[in-house]
Amino acid sequence: MIKAQGSDAGAERIVDDSTEIATVAAIDELQGHRTIDRVTQILEAVVYNPGMTFGELVRTVGAAKSSVHGFVRGLLMTGWLHEDSGRYYLGAAVYGLTLASGYIRAGVVTHADLIALHREAGVAVFVGVQAGDHLIYVAEHGSDPVSGFDAKTNIRRNLLATSGGKALLAMQPEAEREIYLRRHKASEPELVSNFLDEFDGIRRTRLATNIRRNGSRFAIATAFRAGSGTAVASITLVGPTGELQPRRQALGELLLERVGEFERRNDGGRDRVN
């Protein structure tokens, strides 16, 4: 601050005050942008490299460990990140916003599509996307009290323990799939073994099935692909085993036919679920 003297003191003080305020504002703006940049870097790093460790995040962001730890802790507490065995994935908050906004990254499937498929199949329909090592349902239509309740109360489902997850996993590039299976072999040997037994059939037919809840629920799913051929989501039909299992072939044919229509309609963009 310049100490003003004489008749122009007031004017000089006003000019200096304005300059000082502008300087402080510029510093605050820069610091605010730096914070946003750090958070954005972390989220984008996890998007493109799910399962990153803390050390990998520190190297990617290029900031002090203490600084990155603070950002990561805040993102974990607010649900933007999810930590599993020391590895980081996008959190449920991201997918909650995605579902609430009416947009899904699955491509061209619309709510009208789900309604039509439900009416044809006569069973509940779920759309799921992969989030890290898990399957998250982002849209549904139809009534199945057990599966619907599970989807809402257990947002992260094991890929290897769901038909939709197995359909997506089977369509992954070989290198990614092998890394995933090696990572889970020690903790879930039976699930990995079962998937490997089913793998050839899933690849050949594009259909995966699952029986759960002590055999009371049967699910059949397929993955559908974006314009690049990458599997971006799964569509699953779920219902009582006694009703669905005898219809397995017919339901599978219906599912593949409808998903084929979705894929042909897909231009690589995102369509609104409305």
GROMACS .gro file of C-alpha atoms in nm:
model
  274
    1MET     CA    1   0.000   0.000   0.000
    2ILE     CA    2   0.134   0.346  -0.097
    3LYS     CA    3   0.103   0.606   0.177
    4ALA     CA    4  -0.077   0.893   0.009
    5GLN     CA    5  -0.008   1.256   0.094
    6GLY     CA    6  -0.173   1.577  -0.011
    7SER     CA    7  -0.502   1.643  -0.185
    8ASP     CA    8  -0.474   1.335  -0.407
    9ALA     CA    9  -0.440   1.099  -0.110
   10GLY     CA   10  -0.795   0.964  -0.136
   11ALA     CA   11  -0.767   0.893  -0.507
   12GLU     CA   12  -0.430   0.722  -0.468
   13ARG     CA   13  -0.560   0.510  -0.181
   14ILE     CA   14  -0.859   0.401  -0.392
   15VAL     CA   15  -0.634   0.304  -0.682
   16ASP     CA   16  -0.398   0.108  -0.455
   17ASP     CA   17  -0.686  -0.064  -0.276
   18SER     CA   18  -0.831  -0.168  -0.610
   19THR     CA   19  -0.496  -0.301  -0.727
   20GLU     CA   20  -0.445  -0.494  -0.403
   21ILE     CA   21  -0.795  -0.645  -0.422
   22ALA     CA   22  -0.743  -0.742  -0.785
   23THR     CA   23  -0.410  -0.905  -0.697
   24VAL     CA   24  -0.561  -1.104  -0.411
   25ALA     CA   25  -0.851  -1.209  -0.634
   26ALA     CA   26  -0.610  -1.324  -0.903
   27ILE     CA   27  -0.414  -1.530  -0.648
   28ASP     CA   28  -0.736  -1.684  -0.510
   29GLU     CA   29  -0.852  -1.763  -0.863
   30LEU     CA   30  -0.521  -1.928  -0.944
   31GLN     CA   31  -0.531  -2.135  -0.626
   32GLY     CA   32  -0.890  -2.234  -0.691
   33HIS     CA   33  -0.804  -2.348  -1.040
   34ARG     CA   34  -0.509  -2.544  -0.908
   35THR     CA   35  -0.739  -2.732  -0.671
   36ILE     CA   36  -0.984  -2.807  -0.950
   37ASP     CA   37  -0.697  -2.916  -1.172
   38ARG     CA   38  -0.572  -3.159  -0.909
   39VAL     CA   39  -0.915  -3.310  -0.850
   40THR     CA   40  -0.978  -3.334  -1.224
   41GLN     CA   41  -0.640  -3.501  -1.277
   42ILE     CA   42  -0.717  -3.763  -1.012
   43LEU     CA   43  -1.063  -3.843  -1.147
   44GLU     CA   44  -0.946  -3.857  -1.508
   45ALA     CA   45  -0.652  -4.078  -1.412
   46VAL     CA   46  -0.889  -4.325  -1.245
   47VAL     CA   47  -1.131  -4.313  -1.540
   48TYR     CA   48  -0.862  -4.414  -1.787
   49ASN     CA   49  -0.669  -4.642  -1.551
   50PRO     CA   50  -0.913  -4.803  -1.303
   51GLY     CA   51  -0.739  -4.977  -1.017
   52MET     CA   52  -0.455  -4.726  -0.978
   53THR     CA   53  -0.259  -4.733  -0.653
   54PHE     CA   54  -0.192  -4.425  -0.442
   55GLY     CA   55   0.171  -4.416  -0.555
   56GLU     CA   56   0.061  -4.422  -0.919
   57LEU     CA   57  -0.180  -4.135  -0.853
   58VAL     CA   58   0.096  -3.929  -0.688
   59ARG     CA   59   0.324  -3.981  -0.989
   60THR     CA   60   0.044  -3.900  -1.234
   61VAL     CA   61  -0.068  -3.582  -1.056
   62GLY     CA   62   0.289  -3.470  -0.987
   63ALA     CA   63   0.211  -3.324  -0.644
   64ALA     CA   64   0.324  -3.389  -0.288
   65LYS     CA   65   0.194  -3.708  -0.128
   66SER     CA   66   0.027  -3.512   0.151
   67SER     CA   67  -0.159  -3.296  -0.101
   68VAL     CA   68  -0.278  -3.592  -0.310
   69HIS     CA   69  -0.374  -3.781   0.007
   70GLY     CA   70  -0.600  -3.492   0.111
   71PHE     CA   71  -0.772  -3.480  -0.227
   72VAL     CA   72  -0.815  -3.858  -0.241
   73ARG     CA   73  -0.951  -3.871   0.114
   74GLY     CA   74  -1.208  -3.602   0.032
   75LEU     CA   75  -1.314  -3.781  -0.287
   76LEU     CA   76  -1.349  -4.109  -0.097
   77MET     CA   77  -1.558  -3.950   0.178
   78THR     CA   78  -1.797  -3.793  -0.075
   79GLY     CA   79  -1.829  -4.104  -0.289
   80TRP     CA   80  -1.649  -3.978  -0.599
   81LEU     CA   81  -1.379  -4.239  -0.554
   82HIS     CA   82  -1.398  -4.597  -0.429
   83GLU     CA   83  -1.102  -4.776  -0.273
   84ASP     CA   84  -1.066  -5.154  -0.283
   85SER     CA   85  -0.752  -5.333  -0.160
   86GLY     CA   86  -0.541  -5.021  -0.205
   87ARG     CA   87  -0.666  -4.952  -0.557
   88TYR     CA   88  -0.891  -4.667  -0.666
   89TYR     CA   89  -1.199  -4.666  -0.889
   90LEU     CA   90  -1.474  -4.419  -0.970
   91GLY     CA   91  -1.720  -4.402  -0.684
   92ALA     CA   92  -2.093  -4.454  -0.669
   93ALA     CA   93  -2.160  -4.078  -0.667
   94VAL     CA   94  -2.052  -4.055  -1.030
   95TYR     CA   95  -2.298  -4.323  -1.134
   96GLY     CA   96  -2.572  -4.184  -0.914
   97LEU     CA   97  -2.544  -3.852  -1.100
   98THR     CA   98  -2.534  -4.034  -1.431
   99LEU     CA   99  -2.855  -4.218  -1.353
  100ALA     CA  100  -3.025  -3.911  -1.204
  101SER     CA  101  -2.944  -3.701  -1.509
  102GLY     CA  102  -3.104  -3.956  -1.739
  103TYR     CA  103  -2.784  -4.024  -1.931
  104ILE     CA  104  -2.597  -4.350  -1.940
  105ARG     CA  105  -2.267  -4.416  -2.106
  106ALA     CA  106  -2.412  -4.741  -2.242
  107GLY     CA  107  -2.489  -4.580  -2.577
  108VAL     CA  108  -2.825  -4.585  -2.750
  109VAL     CA  109  -3.053  -4.785  -2.523
  110THR     CA  110  -3.348  -4.570  -2.414
  111HIS     CA  111  -3.612  -4.614  -2.152
  112ALA     CA  112  -3.860  -4.687  -2.430
  113ASP     CA  113  -3.632  -4.972  -2.541
  114LEU     CA  114  -3.636  -5.117  -2.191
  115ILE     CA  115  -4.014  -5.094  -2.172
  116ALA     CA  116  -4.052  -5.270  -2.507
  117LEU     CA  117  -3.806  -5.545  -2.413
  118HIS     CA  118  -3.979  -5.596  -2.079
  119ARG     CA  119  -4.316  -5.634  -2.249
  120GLU     CA  120  -4.180  -5.885  -2.499
  121ALA     CA  121  -3.986  -6.090  -2.245
  122GLY     CA  122  -4.230  -6.053  -1.958
  123VAL     CA  123  -3.945  -6.020  -1.706
  124ALA     CA  124  -3.737  -5.747  -1.541
  125VAL     CA  125  -3.466  -5.581  -1.754
  126PHE     CA  126  -3.144  -5.431  -1.616
  127VAL     CA  127  -2.875  -5.224  -1.789
  128GLY     CA  128  -2.532  -5.247  -1.629
  129VAL     CA  129  -2.194  -5.086  -1.686
  130GLN     CA  130  -1.851  -5.185  -1.561
  131ALA     CA  131  -1.697  -4.966  -1.290
  132GLY     CA  132  -1.350  -5.085  -1.201
  133ASP     CA  133  -1.383  -5.448  -1.099
  134HIS     CA  134  -1.759  -5.427  -1.053
  135LEU     CA  135  -2.089  -5.412  -1.237
  136ILE     CA  136  -2.325  -5.124  -1.157
  137TYR     CA  137  -2.685  -5.118  -1.276
  138VAL     CA  138  -2.770  -4.779  -1.424
  139ALA     CA  139  -3.123  -4.842  -1.554
  140GLU     CA  140  -3.401  -5.095  -1.509
  141HIS     CA  141  -3.758  -5.168  -1.600
  142GLY     CA  142  -4.002  -5.432  -1.486
  143SER     CA  143  -4.081  -5.594  -1.156
  144ASP     CA  144  -3.862  -5.847  -0.981
  145PRO     CA  145  -3.868  -5.765  -0.609
  146VAL     CA  146  -3.557  -5.962  -0.518
  147SER     CA  147  -3.329  -5.848  -0.801
  148GLY     CA  148  -3.462  -5.492  -0.791
  149PHE     CA  149  -3.394  -5.465  -0.420
  150ASP     CA  150  -3.046  -5.611  -0.463
  151ALA     CA  151  -2.964  -5.365  -0.743
  152LYS     CA  152  -3.058  -5.067  -0.525
  153THR     CA  153  -2.897  -5.181  -0.199
  154ASN     CA  154  -2.580  -5.336  -0.338
  155ILE     CA  155  -2.467  -5.094  -0.606
  156ARG     CA  156  -2.141  -5.278  -0.679
  157ARG     CA  157  -2.181  -5.632  -0.805
  158ASN     CA  158  -1.900  -5.876  -0.869
  159LEU     CA  159  -1.842  -5.914  -1.245
  160LEU     CA  160  -1.776  -6.286  -1.202
  161ALA     CA  161  -2.093  -6.342  -1.000
  162THR     CA  162  -2.340  -6.179  -1.242
  163SER     CA  163  -2.450  -6.275  -1.591
  164GLY     CA  164  -2.411  -5.915  -1.709
  165GLY     CA  165  -2.063  -5.895  -1.561
  166LYS     CA  166  -1.955  -6.219  -1.725
  167ALA     CA  167  -2.091  -6.102  -2.060
  168LEU     CA  168  -1.886  -5.781  -2.033
  169LEU     CA  169  -1.575  -5.959  -1.910
  170ALA     CA  170  -1.585  -6.207  -2.197
  171MET     CA  171  -1.590  -5.918  -2.446
  172GLN     CA  172  -1.289  -5.739  -2.295
  173PRO     CA  173  -0.957  -5.735  -2.482
  174GLU     CA  174  -0.758  -6.044  -2.386
  175ALA     CA  175  -0.485  -5.854  -2.200
  176GLU     CA  176  -0.735  -5.668  -1.980
  177ARG     CA  177  -0.932  -5.983  -1.910
  178GLU     CA  178  -0.618  -6.176  -1.811
  179ILE     CA  179  -0.511  -5.901  -1.571
  180TYR     CA  180  -0.856  -5.902  -1.411
  181LEU     CA  181  -0.862  -6.281  -1.371
  182ARG     CA  182  -0.510  -6.295  -1.226
  183ARG     CA  183  -0.605  -6.026  -0.977
  184HIS     CA  184  -0.906  -6.227  -0.856
  185LYS     CA  185  -0.768  -6.580  -0.880
  186ALA     CA  186  -0.636  -6.589  -0.524
  187SER     CA  187  -0.945  -6.441  -0.355
  188GLU     CA  188  -1.217  -6.594  -0.576
  189PRO     CA  189  -1.072  -6.913  -0.728
  190GLU     CA  190  -1.408  -7.083  -0.777
  191LEU     CA  191  -1.564  -6.787  -0.958
  192VAL     CA  192  -1.260  -6.754  -1.184
  193SER     CA  193  -1.265  -7.126  -1.260
  194ASN     CA  194  -1.637  -7.121  -1.338
  195PHE     CA  195  -1.595  -6.824  -1.570
  196LEU     CA  196  -1.311  -6.994  -1.759
  197ASP     CA  197  -1.530  -7.304  -1.802
  198GLU     CA  198  -1.807  -7.086  -1.947
  199PHE     CA  199  -1.586  -6.850  -2.146
  200ASP     CA  200  -1.588  -7.027  -2.484
  201GLY     CA  201  -1.965  -7.060  -2.473
  202ILE     CA  202  -2.015  -6.694  -2.384
  203ARG     CA  203  -1.786  -6.582  -2.666
  204ARG     CA  204  -1.958  -6.811  -2.915
  205THR     CA  205  -2.318  -6.729  -2.824
  206ARG     CA  206  -2.269  -6.375  -2.677
  207LEU     CA  207  -2.491  -6.491  -2.390
  208ALA     CA  208  -2.406  -6.545  -2.023
  209THR     CA  209  -2.631  -6.694  -1.757
  210ASN     CA  210  -2.634  -6.703  -1.380
  211ILE     CA  211  -2.838  -6.872  -1.108
  212ARG     CA  212  -2.837  -6.718  -0.762
  213ARG     CA  213  -3.037  -6.676  -0.443
  214ASN     CA  214  -3.013  -7.050  -0.367
  215GLY     CA  215  -3.131  -7.128  -0.716
  216SER     CA  216  -3.442  -6.910  -0.701
  217ARG     CA  217  -3.332  -6.647  -0.955
  218PHE     CA  218  -3.217  -6.702  -1.313
  219ALA     CA  219  -3.050  -6.432  -1.525
  220ILE     CA  220  -2.945  -6.422  -1.888
  221ALA     CA  221  -2.742  -6.134  -2.032
  222THR     CA  222  -2.549  -6.009  -2.330
  223ALA     CA  223  -2.310  -5.721  -2.385
  224PHE     CA  224  -2.372  -5.457  -2.645
  225ARG     CA  225  -2.105  -5.269  -2.828
  226ALA     CA  226  -2.027  -4.914  -2.934
  227GLY     CA  227  -1.933  -4.823  -3.288
  228SER     CA  228  -1.571  -4.922  -3.218
  229GLY     CA  229  -1.679  -5.273  -3.126
  230THR     CA  230  -1.602  -5.218  -2.756
  231ALA     CA  231  -1.852  -5.367  -2.511
  232VAL     CA  232  -1.995  -5.071  -2.319
  233ALA     CA  233  -2.285  -5.219  -2.124
  234SER     CA  234  -2.482  -5.533  -2.054
  235ILE     CA  235  -2.853  -5.599  -2.071
  236THR     CA  236  -2.984  -5.865  -1.835
  237LEU     CA  237  -3.321  -6.038  -1.808
  238VAL     CA  238  -3.395  -6.161  -1.455
  239GLY     CA  239  -3.676  -6.361  -1.295
  240PRO     CA  240  -3.774  -6.677  -1.108
  241THR     CA  241  -3.569  -6.975  -1.220
  242GLY     CA  242  -3.873  -7.199  -1.266
  243GLU     CA  243  -4.021  -6.952  -1.515
  244LEU     CA  244  -3.712  -6.834  -1.702
  245GLN     CA  245  -3.487  -7.137  -1.732
  246PRO     CA  246  -3.729  -7.333  -1.955
  247ARG     CA  247  -3.744  -7.022  -2.180
  248ARG     CA  248  -3.368  -6.979  -2.191
  249GLN     CA  249  -3.330  -7.027  -2.566
  250ALA     CA  250  -3.623  -6.803  -2.662
  251LEU     CA  251  -3.514  -6.530  -2.420
  252GLY     CA  252  -3.158  -6.546  -2.549
  253GLU     CA  253  -3.272  -6.510  -2.910
  254LEU     CA  254  -3.494  -6.214  -2.819
  255LEU     CA  255  -3.212  -6.046  -2.626
  256LEU     CA  256  -2.964  -6.082  -2.911
  257GLU     CA  257  -3.214  -5.957  -3.167
  258ARG     CA  258  -3.299  -5.644  -2.970
  259VAL     CA  259  -2.940  -5.568  -2.876
  260GLY     CA  260  -2.845  -5.609  -3.241
  261GLU     CA  261  -3.098  -5.337  -3.321
  262PHE     CA  262  -2.949  -5.111  -3.053
  263GLU     CA  263  -2.600  -5.162  -3.193
  264ARG     CA  264  -2.704  -5.086  -3.549
  265ARG     CA  265  -2.866  -4.768  -3.427
  266ASN     CA  266  -2.558  -4.669  -3.231
  267ASP     CA  267  -2.363  -4.379  -3.377
  268GLY     CA  268  -2.107  -4.372  -3.099
  269GLY     CA  269  -2.286  -4.102  -2.897
  270ARG     CA  270  -2.497  -4.109  -2.584
  271ASP     CA  271  -2.874  -4.123  -2.589
  272ARG     CA  272  -3.101  -4.003  -2.318
  273VAL     CA  273  -3.298  -4.245  -2.102
  274ASN     CA  274  -3.627  -4.061  -2.076
   0.00000   0.00000   0.00000
